[in-house]
Coordinates of N, CA and C in Angstrom, one line a residue:
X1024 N 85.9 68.3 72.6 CA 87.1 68.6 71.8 C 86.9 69.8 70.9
X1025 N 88.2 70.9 70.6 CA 87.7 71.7 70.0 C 88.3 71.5 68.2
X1026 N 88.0 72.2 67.4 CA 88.6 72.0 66.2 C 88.3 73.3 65.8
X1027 N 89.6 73.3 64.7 CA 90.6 74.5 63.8 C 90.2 74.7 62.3
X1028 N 89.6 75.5 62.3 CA 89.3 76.0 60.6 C 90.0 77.1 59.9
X1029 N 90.8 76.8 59.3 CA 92.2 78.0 58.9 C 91.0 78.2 57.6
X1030 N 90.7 80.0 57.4 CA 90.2 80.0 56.8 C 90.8 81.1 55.6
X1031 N 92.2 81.7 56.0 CA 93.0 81.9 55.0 C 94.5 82.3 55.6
X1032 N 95.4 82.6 55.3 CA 96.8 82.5 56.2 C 96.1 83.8 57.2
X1033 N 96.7 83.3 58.4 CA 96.0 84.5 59.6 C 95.0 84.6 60.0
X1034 N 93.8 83.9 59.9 CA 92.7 84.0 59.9 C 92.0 83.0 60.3
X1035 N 92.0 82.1 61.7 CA 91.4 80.9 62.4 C 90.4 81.1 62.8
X1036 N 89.7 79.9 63.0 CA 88.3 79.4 63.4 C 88.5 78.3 63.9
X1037 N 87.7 78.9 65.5 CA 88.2 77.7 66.7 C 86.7 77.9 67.0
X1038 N 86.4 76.1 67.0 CA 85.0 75.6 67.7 C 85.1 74.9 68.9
X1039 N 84.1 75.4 69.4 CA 84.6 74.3 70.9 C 83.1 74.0 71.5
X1040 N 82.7 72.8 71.9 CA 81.5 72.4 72.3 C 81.5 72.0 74.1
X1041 N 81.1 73.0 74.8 CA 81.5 72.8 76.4 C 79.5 72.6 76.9
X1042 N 79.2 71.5 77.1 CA 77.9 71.5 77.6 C 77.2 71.2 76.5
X1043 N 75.8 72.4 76.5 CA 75.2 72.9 75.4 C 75.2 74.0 74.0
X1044 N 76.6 74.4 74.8 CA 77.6 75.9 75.0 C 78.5 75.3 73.2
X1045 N 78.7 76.5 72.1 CA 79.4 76.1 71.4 C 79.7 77.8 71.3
X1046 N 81.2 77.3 71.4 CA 82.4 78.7 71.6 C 82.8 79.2 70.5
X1047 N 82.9 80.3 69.8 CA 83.3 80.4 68.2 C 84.1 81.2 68.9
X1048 N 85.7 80.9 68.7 CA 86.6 82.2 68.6 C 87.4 82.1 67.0
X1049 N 87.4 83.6 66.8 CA 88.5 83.7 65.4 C 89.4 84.5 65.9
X1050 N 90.5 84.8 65.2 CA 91.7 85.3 65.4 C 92.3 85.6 64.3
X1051 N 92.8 86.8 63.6 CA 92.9 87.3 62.4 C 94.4 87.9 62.8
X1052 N 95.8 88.2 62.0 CA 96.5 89.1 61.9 C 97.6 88.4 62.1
X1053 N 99.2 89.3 62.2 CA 100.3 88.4 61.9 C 100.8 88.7 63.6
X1054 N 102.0 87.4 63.9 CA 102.5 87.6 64.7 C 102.9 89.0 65.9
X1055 N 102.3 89.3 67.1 CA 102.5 91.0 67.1 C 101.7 91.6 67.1
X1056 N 100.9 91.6 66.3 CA 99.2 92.2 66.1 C 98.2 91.7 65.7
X1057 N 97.7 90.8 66.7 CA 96.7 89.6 66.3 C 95.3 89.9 67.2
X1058 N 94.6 89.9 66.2 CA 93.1 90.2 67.2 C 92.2 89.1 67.3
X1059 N 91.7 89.1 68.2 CA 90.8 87.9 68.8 C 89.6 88.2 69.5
X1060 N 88.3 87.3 68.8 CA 87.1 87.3 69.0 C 86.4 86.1 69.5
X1061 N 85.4 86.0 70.7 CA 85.1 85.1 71.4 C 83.4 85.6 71.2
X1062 N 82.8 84.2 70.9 CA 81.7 84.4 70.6 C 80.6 82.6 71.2
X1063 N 79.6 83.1 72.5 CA 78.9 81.8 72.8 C 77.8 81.7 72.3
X1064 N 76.9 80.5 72.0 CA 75.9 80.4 71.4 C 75.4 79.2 72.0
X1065 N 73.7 79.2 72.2 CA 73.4 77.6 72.4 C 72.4 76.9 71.5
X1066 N 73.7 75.7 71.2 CA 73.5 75.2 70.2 C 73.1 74.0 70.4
X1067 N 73.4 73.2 72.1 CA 73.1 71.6 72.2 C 74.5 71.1 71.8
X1068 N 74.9 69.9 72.5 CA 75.6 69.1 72.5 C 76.0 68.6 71.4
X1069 N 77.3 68.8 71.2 CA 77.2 68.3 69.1 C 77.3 66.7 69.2
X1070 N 76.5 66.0 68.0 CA 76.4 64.6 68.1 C 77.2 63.9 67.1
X1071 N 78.1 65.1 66.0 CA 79.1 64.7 65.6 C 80.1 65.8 65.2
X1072 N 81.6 65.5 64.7 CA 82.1 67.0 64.2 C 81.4 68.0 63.3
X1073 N 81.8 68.8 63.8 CA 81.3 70.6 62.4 C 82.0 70.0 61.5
X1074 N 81.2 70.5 60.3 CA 81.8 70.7 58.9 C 81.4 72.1 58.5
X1075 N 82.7 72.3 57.7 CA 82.8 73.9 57.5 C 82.7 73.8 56.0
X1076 N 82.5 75.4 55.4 CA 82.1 75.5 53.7 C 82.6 76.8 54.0
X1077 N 83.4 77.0 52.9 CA 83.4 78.8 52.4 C 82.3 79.2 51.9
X1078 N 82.4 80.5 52.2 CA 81.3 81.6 51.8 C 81.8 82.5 51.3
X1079 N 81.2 83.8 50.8 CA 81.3 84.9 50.2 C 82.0 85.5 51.2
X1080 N 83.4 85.8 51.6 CA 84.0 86.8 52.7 C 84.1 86.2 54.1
X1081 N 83.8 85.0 53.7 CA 84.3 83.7 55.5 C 83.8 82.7 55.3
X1082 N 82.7 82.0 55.9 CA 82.9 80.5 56.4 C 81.3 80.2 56.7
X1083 N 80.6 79.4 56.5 CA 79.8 78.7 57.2 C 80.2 77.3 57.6
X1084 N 79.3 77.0 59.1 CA 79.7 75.9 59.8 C 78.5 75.4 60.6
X1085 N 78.5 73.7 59.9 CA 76.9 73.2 60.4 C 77.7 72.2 61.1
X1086 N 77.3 72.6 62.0 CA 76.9 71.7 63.6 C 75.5 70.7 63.3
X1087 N 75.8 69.4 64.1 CA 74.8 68.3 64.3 C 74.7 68.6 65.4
X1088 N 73.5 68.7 66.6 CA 73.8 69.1 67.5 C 72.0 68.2 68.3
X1089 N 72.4 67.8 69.6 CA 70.8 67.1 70.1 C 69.8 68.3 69.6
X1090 N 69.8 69.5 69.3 CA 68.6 70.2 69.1 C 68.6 70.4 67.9
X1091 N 69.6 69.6 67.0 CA 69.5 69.5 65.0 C 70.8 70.2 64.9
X1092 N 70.0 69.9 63.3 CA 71.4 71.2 62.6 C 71.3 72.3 62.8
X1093 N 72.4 73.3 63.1 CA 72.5 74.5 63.5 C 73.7 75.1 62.8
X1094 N 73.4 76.3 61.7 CA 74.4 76.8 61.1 C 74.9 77.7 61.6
X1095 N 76.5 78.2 61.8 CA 77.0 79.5 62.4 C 77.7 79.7 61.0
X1096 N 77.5 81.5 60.6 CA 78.6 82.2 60.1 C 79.4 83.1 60.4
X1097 N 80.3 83.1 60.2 CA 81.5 83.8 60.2 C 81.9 84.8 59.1
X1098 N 82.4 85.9 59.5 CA 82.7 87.1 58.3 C 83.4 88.0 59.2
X1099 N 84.8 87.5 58.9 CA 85.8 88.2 59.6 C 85.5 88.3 61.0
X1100 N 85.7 88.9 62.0 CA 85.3 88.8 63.2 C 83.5 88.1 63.8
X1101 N 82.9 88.8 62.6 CA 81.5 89.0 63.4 C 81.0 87.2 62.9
X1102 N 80.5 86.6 63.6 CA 79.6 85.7 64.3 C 78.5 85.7 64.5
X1103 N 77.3 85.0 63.8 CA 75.9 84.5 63.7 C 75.3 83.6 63.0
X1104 N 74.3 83.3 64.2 CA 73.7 82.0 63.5 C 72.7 82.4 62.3
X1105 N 72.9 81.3 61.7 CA 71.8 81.7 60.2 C 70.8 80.3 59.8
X1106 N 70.4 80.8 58.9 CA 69.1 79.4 58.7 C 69.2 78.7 57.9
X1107 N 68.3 77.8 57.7 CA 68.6 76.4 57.5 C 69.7 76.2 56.5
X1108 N 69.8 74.7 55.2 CA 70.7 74.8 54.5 C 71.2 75.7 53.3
X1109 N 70.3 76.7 53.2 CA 70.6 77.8 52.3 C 72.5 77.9 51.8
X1110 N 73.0 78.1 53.1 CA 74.2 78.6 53.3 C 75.2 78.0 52.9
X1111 N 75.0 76.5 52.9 CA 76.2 75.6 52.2 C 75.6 75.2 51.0
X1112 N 74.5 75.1 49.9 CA 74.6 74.9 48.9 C 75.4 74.7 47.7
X1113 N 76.1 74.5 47.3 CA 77.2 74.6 46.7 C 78.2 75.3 47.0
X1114 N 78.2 75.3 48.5 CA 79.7 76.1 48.6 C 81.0 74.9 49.0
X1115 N 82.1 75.4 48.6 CA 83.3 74.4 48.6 C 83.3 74.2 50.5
X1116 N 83.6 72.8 50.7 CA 83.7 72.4 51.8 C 85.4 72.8 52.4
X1117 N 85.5 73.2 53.4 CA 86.8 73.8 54.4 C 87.3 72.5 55.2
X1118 N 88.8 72.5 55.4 CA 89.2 71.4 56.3 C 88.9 71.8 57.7
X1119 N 88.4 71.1 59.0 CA 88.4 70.8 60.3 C 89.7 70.1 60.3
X1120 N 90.5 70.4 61.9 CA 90.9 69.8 62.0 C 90.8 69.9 64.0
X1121 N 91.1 69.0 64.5 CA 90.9 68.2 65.9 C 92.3 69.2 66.3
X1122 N 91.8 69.6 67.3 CA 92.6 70.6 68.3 C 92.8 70.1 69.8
X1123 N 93.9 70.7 70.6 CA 93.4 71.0 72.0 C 92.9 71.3 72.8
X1124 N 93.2 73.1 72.4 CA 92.2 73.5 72.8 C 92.5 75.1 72.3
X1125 N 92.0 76.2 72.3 CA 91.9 78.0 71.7 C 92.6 78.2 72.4
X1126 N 93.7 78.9 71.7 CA 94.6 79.4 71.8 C 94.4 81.1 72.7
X1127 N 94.8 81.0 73.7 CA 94.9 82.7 74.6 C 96.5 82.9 74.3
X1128 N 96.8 84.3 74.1 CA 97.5 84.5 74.1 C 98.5 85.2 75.4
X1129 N 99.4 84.6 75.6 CA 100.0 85.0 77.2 C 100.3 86.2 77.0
X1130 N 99.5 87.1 78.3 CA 100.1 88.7 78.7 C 101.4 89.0 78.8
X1131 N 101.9 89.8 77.9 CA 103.7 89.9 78.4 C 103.9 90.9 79.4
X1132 N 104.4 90.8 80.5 CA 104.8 91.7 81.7 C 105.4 93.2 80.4
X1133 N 104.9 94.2 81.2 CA 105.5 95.9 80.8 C 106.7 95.6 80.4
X1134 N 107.6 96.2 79.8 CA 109.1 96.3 79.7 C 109.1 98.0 80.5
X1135 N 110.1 98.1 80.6 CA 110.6 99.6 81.1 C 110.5 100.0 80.1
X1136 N 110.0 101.9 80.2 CA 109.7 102.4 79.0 C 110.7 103.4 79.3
X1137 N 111.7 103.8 78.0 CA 112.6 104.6 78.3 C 112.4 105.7 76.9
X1138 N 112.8 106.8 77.3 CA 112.9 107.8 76.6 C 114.1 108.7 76.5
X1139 N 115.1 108.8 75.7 CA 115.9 110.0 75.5 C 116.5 109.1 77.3
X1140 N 116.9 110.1 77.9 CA 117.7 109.7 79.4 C 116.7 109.4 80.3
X1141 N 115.4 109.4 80.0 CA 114.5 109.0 81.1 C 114.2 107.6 81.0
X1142 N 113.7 106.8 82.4 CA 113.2 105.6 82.6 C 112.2 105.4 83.1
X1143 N 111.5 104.6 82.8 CA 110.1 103.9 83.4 C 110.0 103.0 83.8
X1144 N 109.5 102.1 85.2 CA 109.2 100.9 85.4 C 108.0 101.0 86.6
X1145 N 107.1 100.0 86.5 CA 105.4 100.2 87.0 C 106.0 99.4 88.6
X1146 N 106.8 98.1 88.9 CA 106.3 97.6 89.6 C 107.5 97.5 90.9
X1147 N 107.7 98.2 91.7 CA 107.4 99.5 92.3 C 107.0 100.3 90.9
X1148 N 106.4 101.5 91.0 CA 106.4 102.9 90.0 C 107.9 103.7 90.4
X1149 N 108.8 103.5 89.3 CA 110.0 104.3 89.7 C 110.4 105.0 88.1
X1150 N 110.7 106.3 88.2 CA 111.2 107.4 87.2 C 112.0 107.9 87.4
X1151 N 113.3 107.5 86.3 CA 114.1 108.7 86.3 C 114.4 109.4 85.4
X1152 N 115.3 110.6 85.4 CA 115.4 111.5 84.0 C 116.4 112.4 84.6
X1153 N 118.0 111.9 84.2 CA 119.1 112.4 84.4 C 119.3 111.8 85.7
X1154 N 119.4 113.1 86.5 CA 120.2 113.1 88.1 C 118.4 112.6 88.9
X1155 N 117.9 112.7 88.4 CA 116.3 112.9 89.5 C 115.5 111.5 89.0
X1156 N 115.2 111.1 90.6 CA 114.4 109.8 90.5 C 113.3 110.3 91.2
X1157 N 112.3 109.2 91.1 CA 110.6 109.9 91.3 C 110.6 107.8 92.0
X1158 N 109.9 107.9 92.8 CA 109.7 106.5 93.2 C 108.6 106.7 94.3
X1159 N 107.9 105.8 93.9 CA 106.3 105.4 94.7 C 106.1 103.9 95.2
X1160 N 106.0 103.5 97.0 CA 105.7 102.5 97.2 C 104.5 101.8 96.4
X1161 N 104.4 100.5 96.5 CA 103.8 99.0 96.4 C 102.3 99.6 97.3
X1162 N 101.2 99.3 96.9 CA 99.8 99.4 97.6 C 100.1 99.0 98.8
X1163 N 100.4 97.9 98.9 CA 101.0 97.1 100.0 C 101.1 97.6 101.1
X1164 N 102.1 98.6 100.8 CA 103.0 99.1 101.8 C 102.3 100.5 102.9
X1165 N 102.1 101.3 103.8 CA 101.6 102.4 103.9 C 101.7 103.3 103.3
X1166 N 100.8 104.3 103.2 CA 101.0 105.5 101.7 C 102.0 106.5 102.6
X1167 N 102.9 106.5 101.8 CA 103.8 107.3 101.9 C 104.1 108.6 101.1
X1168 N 104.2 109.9 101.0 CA 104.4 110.7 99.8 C 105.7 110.1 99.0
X1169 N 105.0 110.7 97.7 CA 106.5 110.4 96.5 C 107.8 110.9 97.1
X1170 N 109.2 110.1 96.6 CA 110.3 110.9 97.3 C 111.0 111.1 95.7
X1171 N 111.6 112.2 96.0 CA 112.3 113.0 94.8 C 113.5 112.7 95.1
X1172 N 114.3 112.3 94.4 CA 116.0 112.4 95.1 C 116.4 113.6 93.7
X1173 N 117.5 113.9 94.0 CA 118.3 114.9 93.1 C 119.9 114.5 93.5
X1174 N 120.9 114.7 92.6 CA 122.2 114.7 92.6 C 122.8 115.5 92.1
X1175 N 123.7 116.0 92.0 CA 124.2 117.3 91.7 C 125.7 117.4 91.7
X1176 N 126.4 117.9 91.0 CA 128.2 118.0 90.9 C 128.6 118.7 92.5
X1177 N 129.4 118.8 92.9 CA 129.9 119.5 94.1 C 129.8 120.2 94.4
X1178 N 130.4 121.5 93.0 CA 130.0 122.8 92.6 C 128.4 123.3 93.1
X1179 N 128.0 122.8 92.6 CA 126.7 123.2 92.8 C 125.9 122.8 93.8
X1180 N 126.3 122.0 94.6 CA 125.9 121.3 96.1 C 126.2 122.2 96.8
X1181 N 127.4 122.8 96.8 CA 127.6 123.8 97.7 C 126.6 125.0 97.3
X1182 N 126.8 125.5 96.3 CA 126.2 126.6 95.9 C 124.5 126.4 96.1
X1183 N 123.8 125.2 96.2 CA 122.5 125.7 96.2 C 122.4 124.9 98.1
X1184 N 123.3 125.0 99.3 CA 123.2 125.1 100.0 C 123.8 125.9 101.1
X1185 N 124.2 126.8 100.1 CA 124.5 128.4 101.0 C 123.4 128.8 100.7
X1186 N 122.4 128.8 99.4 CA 121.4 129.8 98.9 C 120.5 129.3 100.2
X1187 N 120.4 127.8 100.4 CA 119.5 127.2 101.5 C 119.4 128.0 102.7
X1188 N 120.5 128.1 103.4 CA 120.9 128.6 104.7 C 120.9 129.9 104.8
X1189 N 120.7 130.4 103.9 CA 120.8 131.9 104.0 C 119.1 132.3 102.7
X1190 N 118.1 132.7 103.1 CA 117.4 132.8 102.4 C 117.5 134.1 101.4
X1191 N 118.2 134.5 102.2 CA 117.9 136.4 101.3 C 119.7 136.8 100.2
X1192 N 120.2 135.5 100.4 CA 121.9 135.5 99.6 C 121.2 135.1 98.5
X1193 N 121.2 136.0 97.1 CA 121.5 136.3 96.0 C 123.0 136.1 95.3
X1194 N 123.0 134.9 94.1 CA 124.0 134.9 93.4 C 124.1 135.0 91.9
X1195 N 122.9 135.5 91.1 CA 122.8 136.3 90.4 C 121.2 137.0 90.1
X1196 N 121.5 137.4 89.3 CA 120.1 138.6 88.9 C 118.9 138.1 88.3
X1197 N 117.9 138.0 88.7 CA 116.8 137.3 88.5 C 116.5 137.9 87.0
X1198 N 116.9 139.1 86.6 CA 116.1 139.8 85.8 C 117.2 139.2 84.4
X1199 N 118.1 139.5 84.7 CA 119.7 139.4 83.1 C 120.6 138.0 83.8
X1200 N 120.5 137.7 84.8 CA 121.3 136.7 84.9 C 123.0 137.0 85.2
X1201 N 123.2 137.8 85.7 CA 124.7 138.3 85.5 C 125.1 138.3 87.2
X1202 N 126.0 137.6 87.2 CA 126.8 137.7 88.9 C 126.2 138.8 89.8
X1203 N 125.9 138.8 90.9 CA 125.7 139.8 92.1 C 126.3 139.0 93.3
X1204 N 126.8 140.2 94.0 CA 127.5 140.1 95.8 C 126.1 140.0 96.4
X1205 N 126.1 139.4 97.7 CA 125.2 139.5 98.3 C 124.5 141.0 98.6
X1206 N 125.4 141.3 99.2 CA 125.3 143.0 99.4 C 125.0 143.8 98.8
X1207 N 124.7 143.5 97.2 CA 124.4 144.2 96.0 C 123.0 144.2 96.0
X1208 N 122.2 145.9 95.8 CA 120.9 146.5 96.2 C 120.3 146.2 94.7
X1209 N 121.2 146.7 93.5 CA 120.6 146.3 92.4 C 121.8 146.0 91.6
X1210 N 121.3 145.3 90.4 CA 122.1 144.8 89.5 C 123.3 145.7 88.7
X1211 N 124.2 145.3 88.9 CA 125.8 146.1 87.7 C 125.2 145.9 86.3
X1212 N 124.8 145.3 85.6 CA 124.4 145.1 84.5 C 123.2 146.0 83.6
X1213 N 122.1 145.2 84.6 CA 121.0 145.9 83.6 C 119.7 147.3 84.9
X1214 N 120.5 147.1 86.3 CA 120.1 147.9 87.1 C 118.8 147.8 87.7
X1215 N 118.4 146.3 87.6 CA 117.0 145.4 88.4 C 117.3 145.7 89.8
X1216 N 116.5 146.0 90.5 CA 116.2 146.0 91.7 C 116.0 144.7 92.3
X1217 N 117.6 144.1 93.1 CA 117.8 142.7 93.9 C 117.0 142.8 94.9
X1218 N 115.9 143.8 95.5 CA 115.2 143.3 96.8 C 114.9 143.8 98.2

């Protein structure tokens, strides 16, 4: 059986006796951002419950155990055994209380991570950002290259598939950007040499 030592709001002490095996996890912080420490020790079989005492900045906790008393401390995360009764001498005694069992906290699946117009999601891996998707098969599947899709207004479907079909059709000036005929040797504008 394991038992709960609340040792200030946020801040638990979970014992648990599996074998000869005694489990110290603590768990500190608020809902959201909670950190968690797992710590084994062998201590023997306990032959009755821990009793816990405050200490200077955490907890001492004497275990009865077939191989005697055995004290663990606690100080915030960190966990070790210490010696004999030194430790609880007049320190104020902490409630136990009879648990379950230690609390794991369940992994939450990714959410989609989105930014500004772009999207994220891991399971396929799929991106997008505006008109353009990026998607990558499952391991699973055979490796396939990434596929890019693109979308585009009409206007410009046409226009970047005459540029396609015709590799050497110029529709404007690489250098100022200003309209050119195909036929046009250099620029009306700023007089770049089209090629």
């Amino acid at each position: 059986m394991a038992y709960l030592c609340e040792l200030n709001p946020g801040h638990q002490v979970y014992l648990d006796n599996q074998g000869h095996q005694t489990i110290i996890t603590t768990t500190m912080g608020q809902p959201g951002q909670q950190q968690q420490a797992s710590s084994s020790m062998t201590t023997g079989g306990w032959t009755a419950p821990p009793q816990a005492y405050q200490s200077p900045g955490g907890a001492v906790f004497k275990l009865l155990t077939t191989q005697g008393e055995v004290y663990i401390s606690v100080h915030g995360s960190s966990v070790s055994m210490t010696g004999a009764v030194t430790p609880v001498a007049g320190a104020q005694p902490l409630s136990m209380q009879p648990t379950t069992a230690v609390p794991t906290p369940p992994m939450q699946p990714m959410q989609p991570m989105t930014m500004g117009n772009m999207q994220m999601t891991m399971n396929p891996m799929e991106m997008r950002m505006g008109t353009m998707e990026l998607k990558m098969e499952s391991a699973s599947q055979p490796p396939a290259a990434p596929q890019v899709k693109t979308s585009t207004s009409a206007t410009s479907t046409s226009a970047t598939s005459a540029s396609a079909t015709s590799g050497s059709t110029r529709q404007f000036c690489s250098q100022c950007g200003t309209k050119v005929a195909p036929e046009d040797r250099f620029c009306s504008n700023c007089g770049h040499a089209l090629g």
